[in-house]
PDB file of C-alpha atoms in Angstrom:
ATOM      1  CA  UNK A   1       0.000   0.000   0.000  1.00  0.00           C
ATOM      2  CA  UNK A   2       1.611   3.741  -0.815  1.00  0.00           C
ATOM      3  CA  UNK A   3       0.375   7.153  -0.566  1.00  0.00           C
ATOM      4  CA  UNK A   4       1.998  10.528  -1.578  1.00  0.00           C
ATOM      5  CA  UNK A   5       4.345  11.183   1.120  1.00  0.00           C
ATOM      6  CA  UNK A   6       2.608  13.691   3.567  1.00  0.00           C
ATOM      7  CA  UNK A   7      -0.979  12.070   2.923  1.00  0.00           C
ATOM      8  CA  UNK A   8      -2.099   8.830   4.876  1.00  0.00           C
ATOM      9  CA  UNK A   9      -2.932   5.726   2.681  1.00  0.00           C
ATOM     10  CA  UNK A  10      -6.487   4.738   2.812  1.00  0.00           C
ATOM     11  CA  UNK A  11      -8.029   1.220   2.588  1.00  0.00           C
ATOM     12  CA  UNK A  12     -11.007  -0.730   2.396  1.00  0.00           C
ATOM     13  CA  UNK A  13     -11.956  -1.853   6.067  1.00  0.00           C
ATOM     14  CA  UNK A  14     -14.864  -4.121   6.603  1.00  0.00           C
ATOM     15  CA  UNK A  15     -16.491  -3.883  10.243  1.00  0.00           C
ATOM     16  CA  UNK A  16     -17.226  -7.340  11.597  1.00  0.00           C
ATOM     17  CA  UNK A  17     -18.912  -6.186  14.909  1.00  0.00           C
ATOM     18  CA  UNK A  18     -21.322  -4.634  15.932  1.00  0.00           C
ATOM     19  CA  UNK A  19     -21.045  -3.133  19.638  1.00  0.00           C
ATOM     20  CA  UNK A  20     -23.995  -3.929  22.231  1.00  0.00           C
ATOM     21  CA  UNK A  21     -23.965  -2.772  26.275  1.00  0.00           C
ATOM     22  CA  UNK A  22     -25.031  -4.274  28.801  1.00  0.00           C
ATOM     23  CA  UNK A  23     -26.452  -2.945  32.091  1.00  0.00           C
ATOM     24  CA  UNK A  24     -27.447  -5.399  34.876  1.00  0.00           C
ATOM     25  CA  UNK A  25     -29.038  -4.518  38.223  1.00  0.00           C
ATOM     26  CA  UNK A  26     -28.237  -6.518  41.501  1.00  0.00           C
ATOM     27  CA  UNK A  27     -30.494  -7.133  44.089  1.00  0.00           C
ATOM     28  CA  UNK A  28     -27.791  -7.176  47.061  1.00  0.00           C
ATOM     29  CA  UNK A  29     -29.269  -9.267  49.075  1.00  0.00           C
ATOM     30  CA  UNK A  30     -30.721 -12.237  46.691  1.00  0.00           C
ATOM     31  CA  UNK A  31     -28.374 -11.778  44.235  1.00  0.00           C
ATOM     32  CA  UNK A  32     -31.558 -11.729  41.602  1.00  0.00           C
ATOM     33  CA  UNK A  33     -30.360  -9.858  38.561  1.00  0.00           C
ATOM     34  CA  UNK A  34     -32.324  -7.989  35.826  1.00  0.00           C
ATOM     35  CA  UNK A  35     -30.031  -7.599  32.438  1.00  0.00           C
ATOM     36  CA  UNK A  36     -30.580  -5.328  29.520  1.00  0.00           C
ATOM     37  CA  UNK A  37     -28.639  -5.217  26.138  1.00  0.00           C
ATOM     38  CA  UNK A  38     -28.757  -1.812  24.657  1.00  0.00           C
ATOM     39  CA  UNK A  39     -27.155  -0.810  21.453  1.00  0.00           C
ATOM     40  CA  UNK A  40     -25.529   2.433  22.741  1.00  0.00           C
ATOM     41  CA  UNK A  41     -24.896   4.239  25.964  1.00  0.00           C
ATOM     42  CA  UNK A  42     -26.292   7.971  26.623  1.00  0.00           C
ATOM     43  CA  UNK A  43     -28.650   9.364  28.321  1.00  0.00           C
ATOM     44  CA  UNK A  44     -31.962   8.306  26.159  1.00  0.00           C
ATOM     45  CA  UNK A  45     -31.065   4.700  26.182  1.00  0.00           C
ATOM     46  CA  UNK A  46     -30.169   4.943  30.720  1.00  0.00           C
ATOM     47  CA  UNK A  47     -33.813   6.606  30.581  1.00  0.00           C
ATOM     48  CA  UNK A  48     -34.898   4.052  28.568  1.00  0.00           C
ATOM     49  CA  UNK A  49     -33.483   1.165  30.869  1.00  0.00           C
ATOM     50  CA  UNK A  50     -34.587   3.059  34.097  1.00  0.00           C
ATOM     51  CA  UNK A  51     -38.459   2.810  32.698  1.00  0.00           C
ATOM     52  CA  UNK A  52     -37.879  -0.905  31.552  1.00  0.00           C
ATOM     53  CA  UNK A  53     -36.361  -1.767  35.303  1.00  0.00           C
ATOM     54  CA  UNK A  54     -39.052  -0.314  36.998  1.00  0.00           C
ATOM     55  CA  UNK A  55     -41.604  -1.886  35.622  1.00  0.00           C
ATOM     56  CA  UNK A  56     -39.902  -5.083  35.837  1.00  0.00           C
ATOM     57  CA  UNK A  57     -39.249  -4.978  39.301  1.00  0.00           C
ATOM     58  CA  UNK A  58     -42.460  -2.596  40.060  1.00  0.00           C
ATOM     59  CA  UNK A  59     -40.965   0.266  41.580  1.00  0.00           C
ATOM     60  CA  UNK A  60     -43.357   3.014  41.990  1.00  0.00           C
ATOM     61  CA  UNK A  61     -45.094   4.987  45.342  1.00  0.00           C
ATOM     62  CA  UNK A  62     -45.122   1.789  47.237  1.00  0.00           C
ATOM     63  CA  UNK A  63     -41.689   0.236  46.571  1.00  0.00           C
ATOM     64  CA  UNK A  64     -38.559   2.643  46.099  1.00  0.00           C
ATOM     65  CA  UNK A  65     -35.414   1.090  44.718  1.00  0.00           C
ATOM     66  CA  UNK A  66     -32.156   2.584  45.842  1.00  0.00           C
ATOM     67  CA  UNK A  67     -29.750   2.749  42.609  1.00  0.00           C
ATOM     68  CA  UNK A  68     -26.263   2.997  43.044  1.00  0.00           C
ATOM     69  CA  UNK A  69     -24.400   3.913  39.808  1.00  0.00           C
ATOM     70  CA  UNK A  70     -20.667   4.966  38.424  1.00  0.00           C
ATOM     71  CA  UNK A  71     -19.937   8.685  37.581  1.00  0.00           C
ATOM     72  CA  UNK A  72     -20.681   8.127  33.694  1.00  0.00           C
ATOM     73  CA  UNK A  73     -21.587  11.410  32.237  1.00  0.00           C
ATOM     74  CA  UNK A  74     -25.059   9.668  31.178  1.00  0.00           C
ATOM     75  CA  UNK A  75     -25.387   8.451  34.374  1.00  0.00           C
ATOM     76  CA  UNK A  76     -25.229  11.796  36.583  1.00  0.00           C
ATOM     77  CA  UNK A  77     -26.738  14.190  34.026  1.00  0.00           C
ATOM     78  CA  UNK A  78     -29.505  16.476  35.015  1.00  0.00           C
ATOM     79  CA  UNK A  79     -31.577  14.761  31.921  1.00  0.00           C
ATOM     80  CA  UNK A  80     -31.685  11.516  33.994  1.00  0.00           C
ATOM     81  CA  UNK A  81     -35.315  10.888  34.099  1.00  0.00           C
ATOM     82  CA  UNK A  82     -36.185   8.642  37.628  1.00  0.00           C
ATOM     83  CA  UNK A  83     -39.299   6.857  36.601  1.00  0.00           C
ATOM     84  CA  UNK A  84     -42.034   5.841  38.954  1.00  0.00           C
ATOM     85  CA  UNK A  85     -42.510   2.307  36.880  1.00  0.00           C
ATOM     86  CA  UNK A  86     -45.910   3.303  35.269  1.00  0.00           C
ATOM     87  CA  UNK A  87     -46.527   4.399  31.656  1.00  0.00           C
ATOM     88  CA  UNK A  88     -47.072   2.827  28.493  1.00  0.00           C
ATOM     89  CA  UNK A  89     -43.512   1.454  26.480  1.00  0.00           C
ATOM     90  CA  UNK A  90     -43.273   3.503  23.202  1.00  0.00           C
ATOM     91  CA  UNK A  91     -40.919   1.827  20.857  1.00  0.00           C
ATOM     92  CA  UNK A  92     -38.418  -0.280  22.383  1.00  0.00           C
ATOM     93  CA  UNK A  93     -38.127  -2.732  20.009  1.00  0.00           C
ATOM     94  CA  UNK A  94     -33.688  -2.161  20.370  1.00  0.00           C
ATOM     95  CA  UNK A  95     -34.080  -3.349  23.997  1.00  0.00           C
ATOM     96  CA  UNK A  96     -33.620  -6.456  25.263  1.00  0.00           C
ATOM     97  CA  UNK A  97     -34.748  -7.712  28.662  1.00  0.00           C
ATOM     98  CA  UNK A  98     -33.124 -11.042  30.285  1.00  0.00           C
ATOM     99  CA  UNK A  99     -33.468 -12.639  33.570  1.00  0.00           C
ATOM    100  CA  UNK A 100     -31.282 -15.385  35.049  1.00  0.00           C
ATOM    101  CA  UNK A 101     -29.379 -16.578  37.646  1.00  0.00           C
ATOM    102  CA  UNK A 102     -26.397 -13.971  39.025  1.00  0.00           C
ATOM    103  CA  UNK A 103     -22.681 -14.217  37.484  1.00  0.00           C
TER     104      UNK A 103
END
């Protein structure tokens, strides 16, 4: 491969992956673990996963879930939306739910 000295040579690359996250929330006690798979990480997919988790685990008024999460920029923002588990899902046909046993 050569390029004209002072320019980079360019080339053909074909991407064989394609990245997924996951997020997985920990009950400390019982070790009973909710998983999602997300195809990016910012803030509208965390709010996304917050909605999905409560409902799963039906937080709401009558059962609070303490969250304890990193400093990720997506994580602490002040566009963080805490959901109270109720609501209708609109569109969330990129996220995956999974249950199982704790790694």
């Amino acid at each position: 491969m050569w390029a004209p000295i002072g320019e980079r040579p360019s080339a053909i690359v074909y991407h064989r992956y394609e990245w997924v996250y996951l997020y997985g929330f920990v009950h400390p006690q019982t070790g009973k673990t909710e998983w999602f798979i997300i195809p990016r990480v910012n803030i509208e997919w965390f709010n996304l996963v917050l909605e999905q988790f409560a409902k799963a685990t039906g937080a709401g008024e009558n059962k609070i879930i303490l969250l304890v999460v990193d400093r990720a920029g997506w994580h602490m923002s002040g566009k963080v939306m805490i959901s109270s588990g109720t609501g209708a899902p609109t569109s969330r046909s990129s996220i995956w739910r999974t249950s199982g046993p704790p790694i």
